[in-house]
């Protein structure tokens, strides 16, 4: 019951010639990476493919998901180097004012100079399919890309996540992918994550992986209850879901029968009472996907001062693994499992603990060949003695919700991350931020990008290069249709970052006559206190 071949690999017919060509490109990336580190000013091309190559049925649960392609616009930071050219692809057009909004923030680089080295290429295709698939379907686009890239030995592809589609694009263009080999994607599934945690010697919630049916889930729930007689809840997770959208909450009924068979029958019936973050999910749809991609069952972790920190790491092509950042995540939804926002850095009380355990995990995945940015999510809580306890819950072999705001910090400031202190220091000052890609309100619907920039200009809402504090918006394309956008507020203290956020939300609400309640958007008060699951 508890083991089976990974669905990530069995669903794909893998072209062996493509795999061999991809291996050659890996070495090409390692050689180029060494050259670029020695001389960052050399002429090169960065191809940005912000494709959300994930399960499209799961992605459809996220309002405005198509505009998440704009979250990688912070990669325009690469235009700070005068030898860099950037090609940014998208499914739908990106408003030119949005591009200007970012380019004018490149300190020391005239916007006109940066724009000459930026090429935007839109597929004019709003269909709910991965951007990479749309690119591969267009031979003329491939031809243009080859022409614009020039020397493929001086180029690389950056993507949101890497799958067989991104591998095919890399091989087609002859340009290496600065991302994880799709053959390793199993490491980032819920089942694969648990195996990595065990290999790294990092604590994880008690549970079972490689499950594929309702019967498997019932057996796992039964075994969990036998191990933990007082356990009240468990979580059932799809292997390839993201942002907590594929997590279902199970509550054990009171008075379970003593007979194992009767107990199993009771638990089977209770699967009708599973709670999902998304109202449209049902037992039938959930377990159809569960049978397809597999999943896990694990105990629901609870405790005093429960928080959900995460760590970002980067595995370089030369095999070096570095901690990039730590965050405290804000989770919400009816199940308390969905990512809403974050604060940087993670709380000082457990920041070093998170770093230590994340680095253990990073070493394991890097030895297995992972390249690029990836994240590890944790739960921390105090035990009966008041000591911090940690449980690793998920590896994300992709850019996650905490990636864009940290890229914004790098984009806007001249500092760097201090691994020893776990903080970001610029001009001698620590930097803090509060961020979300889920600031939303029905009252914001209908606002065009021009309207937003009018409001920002009128109230002076901006980032100040002199003090390196202020507010930056992203995912602006989702505003008019979905009343949703991303925002990161950067300050020299947690309090200043929160105050900037609150001030910004208050102005947007006032300008749109939003109701003076928590409404439908992420309220600033949610950034105070533990970002726990309950």
Coordinates of C-alpha atoms in Angstrom, one line a residue:
X1 CA 0.0 0.0 0.0
X2 CA 2.7 2.5 1.0
X3 CA 5.0 2.3 -2.0
X4 CA 4.7 2.6 -5.8
X5 CA 6.4 4.2 -8.7
X6 CA 6.2 8.0 -8.9
X7 CA 3.3 9.3 -11.0
X8 CA 5.4 12.2 -12.1
X9 CA 7.6 9.9 -14.2
X10 CA 5.1 7.3 -15.3
X11 CA 2.7 9.9 -16.9
X12 CA 5.4 11.1 -19.3
X13 CA 6.9 9.3 -22.3
X14 CA 10.5 10.4 -22.1
X15 CA 12.5 10.9 -25.3
X16 CA 16.0 9.5 -24.6
X17 CA 17.6 11.6 -27.2
X18 CA 16.1 14.7 -25.5
X19 CA 17.5 13.5 -22.2
X20 CA 21.0 13.1 -23.6
X21 CA 20.9 16.5 -25.2
X22 CA 19.7 18.0 -21.9
X23 CA 22.7 16.4 -20.1
X24 CA 25.0 18.2 -22.6
X25 CA 23.2 21.5 -21.8
X26 CA 23.8 20.9 -18.1
X27 CA 27.6 20.9 -18.6
X28 CA 27.2 24.0 -20.9
X29 CA 25.5 25.8 -18.0
X30 CA 28.2 24.8 -15.5
X31 CA 30.9 26.2 -17.9
X32 CA 29.0 29.4 -18.5
X33 CA 28.2 29.9 -14.8
X34 CA 31.8 29.8 -13.9
X35 CA 32.6 32.5 -16.6
X36 CA 29.7 34.6 -15.5
X37 CA 30.8 34.5 -11.8
X38 CA 34.3 35.6 -12.8
X39 CA 33.0 38.4 -15.0
X40 CA 29.4 39.4 -14.4
X41 CA 29.7 42.1 -17.1
X42 CA 30.2 39.7 -20.0
X43 CA 27.5 39.8 -22.7
X44 CA 24.8 37.2 -22.2
X45 CA 21.1 36.6 -22.6
X46 CA 18.6 35.6 -19.9
X47 CA 15.4 34.0 -21.2
X48 CA 12.6 34.3 -18.7
X49 CA 9.8 31.7 -19.1
X50 CA 7.4 32.3 -16.2
X51 CA 5.2 29.4 -17.2
X52 CA 3.1 27.8 -14.5
X53 CA 3.7 24.2 -15.7
X54 CA 1.6 22.6 -13.0
X55 CA -1.6 20.7 -12.8
X56 CA -4.0 23.0 -14.6
X57 CA -7.0 21.7 -12.7
X58 CA -5.4 22.7 -9.4
X59 CA -4.2 26.0 -10.8
X60 CA -7.7 26.9 -11.8
X61 CA -8.6 27.2 -8.1
X62 CA -6.3 30.3 -7.9
X63 CA -8.1 33.5 -9.0
X64 CA -6.2 35.4 -11.6
X65 CA -3.7 32.6 -12.0
X66 CA -2.9 33.6 -15.5
X67 CA -1.3 36.8 -14.2
X68 CA 1.0 35.0 -11.9
X69 CA 3.4 35.0 -14.9
X70 CA 4.1 38.7 -14.0
X71 CA 5.6 37.6 -10.6
X72 CA 8.9 37.0 -12.4
X73 CA 9.2 40.6 -13.6
X74 CA 11.6 41.1 -10.8
X75 CA 14.1 39.2 -12.9
X76 CA 14.5 42.5 -14.7
X77 CA 17.1 43.2 -12.0
X78 CA 19.5 41.4 -14.3
X79 CA 19.4 44.5 -16.6
X80 CA 21.5 46.2 -13.9
X81 CA 24.5 44.6 -15.6
X82 CA 25.2 46.5 -18.9
X83 CA 26.2 43.3 -20.7
X84 CA 22.9 41.5 -19.9
X85 CA 20.0 41.1 -22.3
X86 CA 16.6 39.8 -21.1
X87 CA 13.9 38.1 -23.1
X88 CA 10.6 38.0 -21.2
X89 CA 7.9 35.8 -22.6
X90 CA 4.2 35.8 -21.5
X91 CA 0.9 34.4 -22.5
X92 CA -0.9 37.8 -22.5
X93 CA 0.4 41.3 -23.0
X94 CA 2.0 43.1 -20.1
X95 CA 0.9 46.7 -19.7
X96 CA 3.8 49.0 -20.9
X97 CA 3.3 51.2 -17.9
X98 CA 4.0 48.2 -15.7
X99 CA 7.3 47.6 -17.5
X100 CA 8.2 51.3 -17.1
X101 CA 7.3 51.1 -13.4
X102 CA 10.0 48.5 -12.8
X103 CA 12.7 49.9 -15.1
X104 CA 12.6 53.3 -13.5
X105 CA 13.6 51.7 -10.2
X106 CA 16.9 50.2 -11.6
X107 CA 19.2 52.5 -9.6
X108 CA 22.2 53.7 -11.7
X109 CA 20.8 52.4 -15.0
X110 CA 18.9 54.7 -17.3
X111 CA 15.5 53.2 -18.1
X112 CA 16.0 53.8 -21.8
X113 CA 19.3 51.9 -21.7
X114 CA 17.7 49.0 -19.9
X115 CA 14.7 49.0 -22.3
X116 CA 17.0 48.6 -25.3
X117 CA 18.3 45.4 -23.8
X118 CA 14.8 44.0 -23.0
X119 CA 12.7 42.0 -25.4
X120 CA 9.1 41.2 -24.6
X121 CA 7.4 38.5 -26.5
X122 CA 3.7 37.7 -26.0
X123 CA 1.9 34.6 -27.3
X124 CA -1.4 36.4 -27.4
X125 CA -2.9 33.2 -26.0
X126 CA -5.1 33.3 -22.8
X127 CA -6.0 29.6 -22.9
X128 CA -5.5 27.7 -19.6
X129 CA -2.4 25.9 -20.6
X130 CA 1.3 26.3 -19.6
X131 CA 3.1 29.1 -21.4
X132 CA 5.9 26.8 -22.3
X133 CA 3.5 24.6 -24.2
X134 CA 2.3 27.6 -26.2
X135 CA 5.8 28.6 -27.1
X136 CA 6.7 25.1 -28.3
X137 CA 3.6 25.1 -30.5
X138 CA 4.8 28.2 -32.4
X139 CA 7.7 27.6 -34.8
X140 CA 8.0 31.2 -35.7
X141 CA 8.4 32.1 -32.1
X142 CA 11.1 29.5 -31.7
X143 CA 12.9 31.0 -34.8
X144 CA 12.6 34.5 -33.3
X145 CA 14.0 33.4 -30.0
X146 CA 17.0 31.7 -31.7
X147 CA 17.7 34.9 -33.6
X148 CA 17.4 37.2 -30.5
X149 CA 19.4 34.8 -28.2
X150 CA 22.4 34.8 -30.5
X151 CA 25.1 32.7 -29.0
X152 CA 23.4 29.9 -27.0
X153 CA 26.7 29.4 -25.2
X154 CA 26.1 32.8 -23.5
X155 CA 22.5 32.3 -22.5
X156 CA 20.3 30.4 -20.0
X157 CA 16.6 29.9 -19.3
X158 CA 14.9 30.9 -16.0
X159 CA 11.5 29.5 -15.3
X160 CA 8.9 29.3 -12.5
X161 CA 9.2 25.5 -12.4
X162 CA 10.9 22.9 -14.7
X163 CA 9.0 20.0 -16.2
X164 CA 9.4 18.0 -19.4
X165 CA 8.0 21.0 -21.3
X166 CA 10.8 23.3 -20.1
X167 CA 13.4 20.5 -20.8
X168 CA 12.0 20.3 -24.4
X169 CA 12.2 24.0 -24.8
X170 CA 15.8 24.1 -23.6
X171 CA 16.8 21.4 -26.0
X172 CA 14.9 23.0 -28.9
X173 CA 16.7 26.3 -28.4
X174 CA 20.1 24.7 -27.4
X175 CA 20.0 26.9 -24.3
X176 CA 20.6 25.4 -20.8
X177 CA 17.9 25.5 -18.2
X178 CA 18.9 27.1 -14.9
X179 CA 16.5 24.8 -13.0
X180 CA 15.9 21.3 -11.8
X181 CA 16.2 18.3 -14.2
X182 CA 12.5 17.1 -14.6
X183 CA 13.8 13.6 -13.8
X184 CA 14.2 14.8 -10.3
X185 CA 10.7 16.2 -9.8
X186 CA 9.6 13.4 -7.6
X187 CA 11.8 15.0 -4.9
X188 CA 9.4 17.9 -4.8
X189 CA 6.2 15.9 -4.5
X190 CA 4.6 15.5 -1.1
X191 CA 5.8 11.8 -1.0
X192 CA 9.2 12.6 -2.3
X193 CA 9.6 15.5 0.3
X194 CA 9.0 13.1 3.2
X195 CA 11.6 10.7 1.8
X196 CA 14.2 13.5 1.6
X197 CA 13.4 14.7 5.1
X198 CA 14.0 11.1 6.4
X199 CA 17.3 11.0 4.4
X200 CA 18.4 14.3 5.8
X201 CA 17.5 13.3 9.4
X202 CA 15.0 16.2 9.7
X203 CA 11.8 15.7 11.7
X204 CA 8.6 15.6 9.7
X205 CA 5.0 14.9 10.8
X206 CA 4.2 11.3 11.3
X207 CA 2.5 9.8 8.3
X208 CA 2.6 7.8 5.1
X209 CA 3.5 8.5 1.5
X210 CA 3.0 6.9 -1.9
X211 CA -0.8 6.5 -1.4
X212 CA -3.1 6.2 -4.4
X213 CA -6.6 5.3 -3.3
X214 CA -9.3 5.9 -0.7
X215 CA -8.5 2.5 0.8
X216 CA -4.8 3.5 1.1
X217 CA -5.9 6.7 2.9
X218 CA -8.2 4.9 5.3
X219 CA -5.5 2.4 6.2
X220 CA -3.1 5.3 6.8
X221 CA -5.6 7.1 9.0
X222 CA -6.2 4.0 11.0
X223 CA -2.5 3.4 11.6
X224 CA -2.0 7.0 12.6
X225 CA -4.7 6.8 15.2
X226 CA -3.2 3.6 16.5
X227 CA 0.2 5.3 16.9
X228 CA -1.4 8.5 18.4
X229 CA -4.6 7.5 20.3
X230 CA -5.4 11.2 21.1
X231 CA -4.9 12.5 17.5
X232 CA -7.9 14.6 16.5
X233 CA -7.0 15.6 13.0
X234 CA -4.9 14.5 10.0
X235 CA -4.1 16.1 6.6
X236 CA -4.6 14.3 3.2
X237 CA -2.4 15.9 0.5
X238 CA -2.2 15.6 -3.2
X239 CA 1.4 14.9 -4.3
X240 CA 1.6 17.7 -6.9
X241 CA -0.6 20.5 -5.4
X242 CA 0.7 23.9 -4.4
X243 CA 0.0 26.8 -2.1
X244 CA -1.9 24.4 0.1
X245 CA -4.8 24.2 -2.4
X246 CA -4.6 20.4 -2.6
X247 CA -4.6 19.8 1.2
X248 CA -7.7 18.2 2.8
X249 CA -8.4 18.3 6.5
X250 CA -9.7 15.2 8.2
X251 CA -11.3 15.1 11.6
X252 CA -11.5 11.9 13.5
X253 CA -15.0 11.2 14.8
X254 CA -15.6 10.6 18.5
X255 CA -16.2 7.1 19.8
X256 CA -14.5 5.0 17.1
X257 CA -15.3 1.3 17.3
X258 CA -12.8 -1.0 18.9
X259 CA -13.0 -3.5 16.0
X260 CA -10.4 -2.6 13.3
X261 CA -12.8 -3.5 10.5
X262 CA -15.6 -1.4 11.9
X263 CA -13.2 1.4 12.6
X264 CA -12.0 1.3 9.0
X265 CA -15.6 1.4 7.8
X266 CA -16.3 4.4 9.9
X267 CA -13.2 6.3 8.7
X268 CA -14.2 5.4 5.1
X269 CA -17.6 7.1 5.6
X270 CA -16.0 10.1 7.2
X271 CA -14.1 10.8 4.0
X272 CA -17.3 12.5 3.0
X273 CA -16.6 15.1 5.7
X274 CA -13.1 16.1 4.4
X275 CA -12.6 19.9 4.3
X276 CA -10.9 21.5 1.4
X277 CA -9.7 25.1 0.9
X278 CA -11.7 25.4 -2.4
X279 CA -15.5 25.2 -2.2
X280 CA -15.7 23.5 -5.6
X281 CA -13.8 20.4 -4.5
X282 CA -15.6 17.2 -3.8
X283 CA -14.7 13.7 -2.6
X284 CA -15.0 12.4 -6.2
X285 CA -12.9 15.1 -7.8
X286 CA -10.3 15.0 -5.1
X287 CA -9.7 11.2 -5.1
X288 CA -9.8 11.1 -8.9
X289 CA -6.7 13.4 -8.8
X290 CA -5.3 11.4 -5.8
X291 CA -5.5 8.2 -7.9
X292 CA -3.7 10.0 -10.8
X293 CA -0.8 11.7 -9.0
X294 CA -0.8 10.0 -5.6
X295 CA -0.5 11.6 -2.2
X296 CA 0.2 11.4 1.5
X297 CA -1.6 11.3 4.9
X298 CA 0.1 12.8 7.9
X299 CA -0.8 14.0 11.4
X300 CA -2.1 17.5 11.8
X301 CA 0.5 19.4 13.8
X302 CA -0.7 21.7 16.6
X303 CA 1.0 23.3 19.5
X304 CA 1.7 26.5 21.4
X305 CA 3.0 29.5 19.3
X306 CA 2.5 27.5 16.1
X307 CA 4.1 29.2 13.1
X308 CA 4.8 28.3 9.5
X309 CA 8.3 29.5 8.5
X310 CA 9.9 28.7 5.2
X311 CA 13.5 28.7 3.8
X312 CA 14.6 29.6 0.3
X313 CA 17.8 28.0 -1.0
X314 CA 19.7 28.1 -4.2
X315 CA 21.6 25.1 -5.6
X316 CA 24.2 26.4 -8.1
X317 CA 25.2 24.6 -11.2
X318 CA 28.6 23.9 -9.6
X319 CA 26.9 22.0 -6.7
X320 CA 27.2 24.7 -4.1
X321 CA 24.0 25.2 -1.9
X322 CA 23.3 28.5 -0.2
X323 CA 20.5 29.7 2.0
X324 CA 18.8 32.6 0.3
X325 CA 16.3 33.7 2.9
X326 CA 13.8 32.7 5.6
X327 CA 10.2 33.9 6.0
X328 CA 7.3 33.5 8.3
X329 CA 4.3 32.5 6.1
X330 CA 0.8 33.7 6.6
X331 CA -1.7 30.9 6.0
X332 CA -5.5 31.0 5.7
X333 CA -8.6 29.6 4.0
X334 CA -11.2 27.4 5.7
X335 CA -8.6 24.7 6.4
X336 CA -5.8 27.1 7.4
X337 CA -3.5 25.6 4.8
X338 CA -3.4 28.1 1.9
X339 CA -0.5 30.5 1.5
X340 CA -1.6 34.2 1.6
X341 CA 1.6 36.2 2.4
X342 CA 4.8 36.4 4.3
X343 CA 7.1 38.5 6.5
X344 CA 10.8 38.7 6.2
X345 CA 12.9 37.6 7.9
X346 CA 11.6 34.7 10.0
X347 CA 11.3 35.3 13.7
X348 CA 14.7 35.5 15.5
X349 CA 13.6 33.0 18.1
X350 CA 13.8 30.1 15.6
X351 CA 15.5 31.5 12.5
X352 CA 18.8 29.7 13.1
X353 CA 16.9 26.4 13.8
X354 CA 15.1 26.8 10.4
X355 CA 18.4 27.5 8.7
X356 CA 20.2 24.5 10.1
X357 CA 17.5 22.0 9.2
X358 CA 17.0 23.6 5.7
X359 CA 20.6 23.3 4.9
X360 CA 20.6 19.6 5.8
X361 CA 17.7 19.2 3.3
X362 CA 19.5 21.3 0.7
X363 CA 22.6 19.2 0.9
X364 CA 20.5 16.0 0.1
X365 CA 18.7 17.4 -2.9
X366 CA 21.8 19.1 -4.3
X367 CA 23.7 15.8 -4.1
X368 CA 20.9 14.3 -6.2
X369 CA 21.3 16.9 -8.8
X370 CA 18.8 19.7 -8.1
X371 CA 19.8 23.1 -9.6
X372 CA 18.1 26.5 -9.1
X373 CA 16.0 28.1 -6.4
X374 CA 13.8 25.9 -4.2
X375 CA 12.0 26.3 -0.9
X376 CA 11.3 24.2 2.2
X377 CA 8.3 24.8 4.4
X378 CA 8.2 24.0 8.1
X379 CA 6.0 24.1 11.1
X380 CA 7.5 25.3 14.4
X381 CA 5.9 25.2 17.9
X382 CA 6.8 25.1 21.5
X383 CA 6.7 21.8 23.4
X384 CA 5.5 21.4 27.0
X385 CA 8.9 22.6 28.3
X386 CA 8.7 25.7 26.1
X387 CA 11.4 24.5 23.7
X388 CA 11.0 25.1 20.0
X389 CA 10.2 22.0 17.9
X390 CA 10.3 21.9 14.1
X391 CA 8.6 19.7 11.5
X392 CA 9.5 19.9 7.8
X393 CA 6.4 19.6 5.7
X394 CA 7.2 20.3 2.0
X395 CA 9.9 20.9 -0.6
X396 CA 9.0 23.2 -3.5
X397 CA 11.4 22.6 -6.4
X398 CA 10.2 25.9 -8.0
X399 CA 9.8 29.5 -7.2
X400 CA 7.1 30.0 -4.6
X401 CA 5.1 32.8 -3.0
X402 CA 8.1 34.0 -1.0
X403 CA 10.3 34.3 -4.0
X404 CA 8.9 37.4 -5.7
X405 CA 9.1 39.7 -2.6
X406 CA 12.7 38.7 -1.9
X407 CA 13.6 39.3 -5.5
X408 CA 11.9 42.7 -5.1
X409 CA 14.2 43.4 -2.1
X410 CA 17.2 42.5 -4.2
X411 CA 15.8 44.5 -7.1
X412 CA 15.4 47.6 -5.1
X413 CA 18.4 47.7 -2.7
X414 CA 22.1 47.4 -2.8
X415 CA 22.5 44.9 0.0
X416 CA 22.9 41.2 0.5
X417 CA 21.6 38.4 2.7
X418 CA 23.7 37.8 5.8
X419 CA 23.5 34.0 6.3
X420 CA 25.0 34.1 9.8
X421 CA 22.5 36.6 11.0
X422 CA 19.7 35.4 8.8
X423 CA 18.9 38.9 7.8
X424 CA 19.3 41.2 4.8
X425 CA 21.6 44.2 5.3
X426 CA 21.9 47.2 3.0
X427 CA 23.9 50.3 3.7
X428 CA 24.5 49.1 7.2
X429 CA 20.8 48.6 8.0
X430 CA 18.7 45.5 8.4
X431 CA 15.7 45.3 6.0
X432 CA 12.3 43.9 6.8
X433 CA 9.2 43.5 4.6
X434 CA 5.6 42.4 4.7
X435 CA 4.3 40.9 1.4
X436 CA 1.4 39.2 -0.2
X437 CA 0.3 38.3 -3.8
X438 CA -3.2 38.1 -2.5
X439 CA -4.2 41.7 -1.7
X440 CA -7.7 41.7 -3.0
X441 CA -11.1 43.3 -2.7
X442 CA -14.3 43.4 -4.8
X443 CA -13.9 47.2 -4.7
X444 CA -10.6 47.0 -6.6
X445 CA -12.2 45.4 -9.7
X446 CA -12.3 47.6 -12.7
X447 CA -9.1 49.5 -11.7
X448 CA -6.8 49.7 -14.8
X449 CA -3.1 49.9 -14.4
X450 CA -3.4 53.6 -15.3
X451 CA -5.8 54.1 -12.4
X452 CA -3.4 52.4 -10.0
X453 CA -0.5 54.5 -11.1
X454 CA -2.6 57.6 -10.7
X455 CA -3.4 56.7 -7.1
X456 CA 0.2 55.8 -6.4
X457 CA 1.5 59.1 -7.9
X458 CA -1.2 61.2 -6.2
X459 CA -0.5 59.8 -2.7
X460 CA 3.3 59.4 -3.1
X461 CA 3.2 55.6 -2.6
X462 CA 6.5 54.5 -4.0
X463 CA 9.9 53.1 -3.1
X464 CA 12.4 55.7 -2.0
X465 CA 15.9 54.8 -3.3
X466 CA 17.5 57.2 -0.8
X467 CA 16.2 55.5 2.3
X468 CA 15.6 52.1 0.6
X469 CA 12.1 51.9 2.1
X470 CA 8.7 52.0 0.6
X471 CA 6.1 50.0 -1.3
X472 CA 6.2 48.1 -4.6
X473 CA 3.3 46.4 -6.5
X474 CA 3.4 43.4 -8.7
X475 CA 0.9 41.1 -10.5
X476 CA -0.8 44.4 -11.6
X477 CA -2.4 42.7 -14.6
X478 CA -4.9 40.8 -12.3
X479 CA -6.2 44.0 -10.8
X480 CA -9.0 45.0 -13.2
X481 CA -10.6 41.6 -13.6
X482 CA -10.0 40.0 -10.3
X483 CA -9.5 43.0 -7.9
X484 CA -6.2 41.4 -6.9
X485 CA -2.5 42.3 -6.9
X486 CA 0.7 41.7 -5.1
X487 CA 2.4 44.2 -2.8
X488 CA 5.7 44.2 -0.8
X489 CA 6.4 46.9 1.8
X490 CA 10.0 47.3 2.8
X491 CA 11.1 49.1 6.0
X492 CA 14.1 49.3 8.4
X493 CA 12.0 47.5 11.1
X494 CA 9.1 45.1 11.2
X495 CA 6.9 47.9 12.5
X496 CA 7.8 50.2 9.7
X497 CA 7.1 47.5 7.1
X498 CA 3.7 46.8 8.6
X499 CA 2.9 50.5 8.9
X500 CA 3.7 51.0 5.2
X501 CA 1.5 48.1 4.3
X502 CA -1.4 49.4 6.4
X503 CA -1.1 52.9 5.0
X504 CA -1.1 51.6 1.4
X505 CA -4.2 49.4 2.0
X506 CA -6.0 52.2 3.7
X507 CA -5.4 54.5 0.6
X508 CA -6.5 51.9 -1.9
X509 CA -9.7 51.2 0.2
X510 CA -10.4 54.9 0.4
X511 CA -9.9 55.5 -3.3
X512 CA -12.2 52.6 -4.2
X513 CA -14.8 53.1 -1.5
X514 CA -14.0 49.7 -0.2
X515 CA -16.1 48.7 2.9
X516 CA -14.2 49.5 6.2
X517 CA -14.1 45.9 7.3
X518 CA -11.8 42.9 6.7
X519 CA -13.6 42.6 3.4
X520 CA -12.2 40.3 0.8
X521 CA -8.6 41.3 1.0
X522 CA -5.7 40.4 3.2
X523 CA -6.0 42.8 6.1
X524 CA -2.9 44.4 7.6
X525 CA -3.8 43.3 11.1
X526 CA -3.2 39.7 10.0
X527 CA 0.5 40.5 9.9
X528 CA 0.5 40.9 13.7
X529 CA 1.0 37.8 15.9
X530 CA 1.8 34.2 15.0
X531 CA 1.1 33.2 11.5
X532 CA -0.3 29.9 12.7
X533 CA -2.6 27.3 11.2
X534 CA -5.5 28.0 13.6

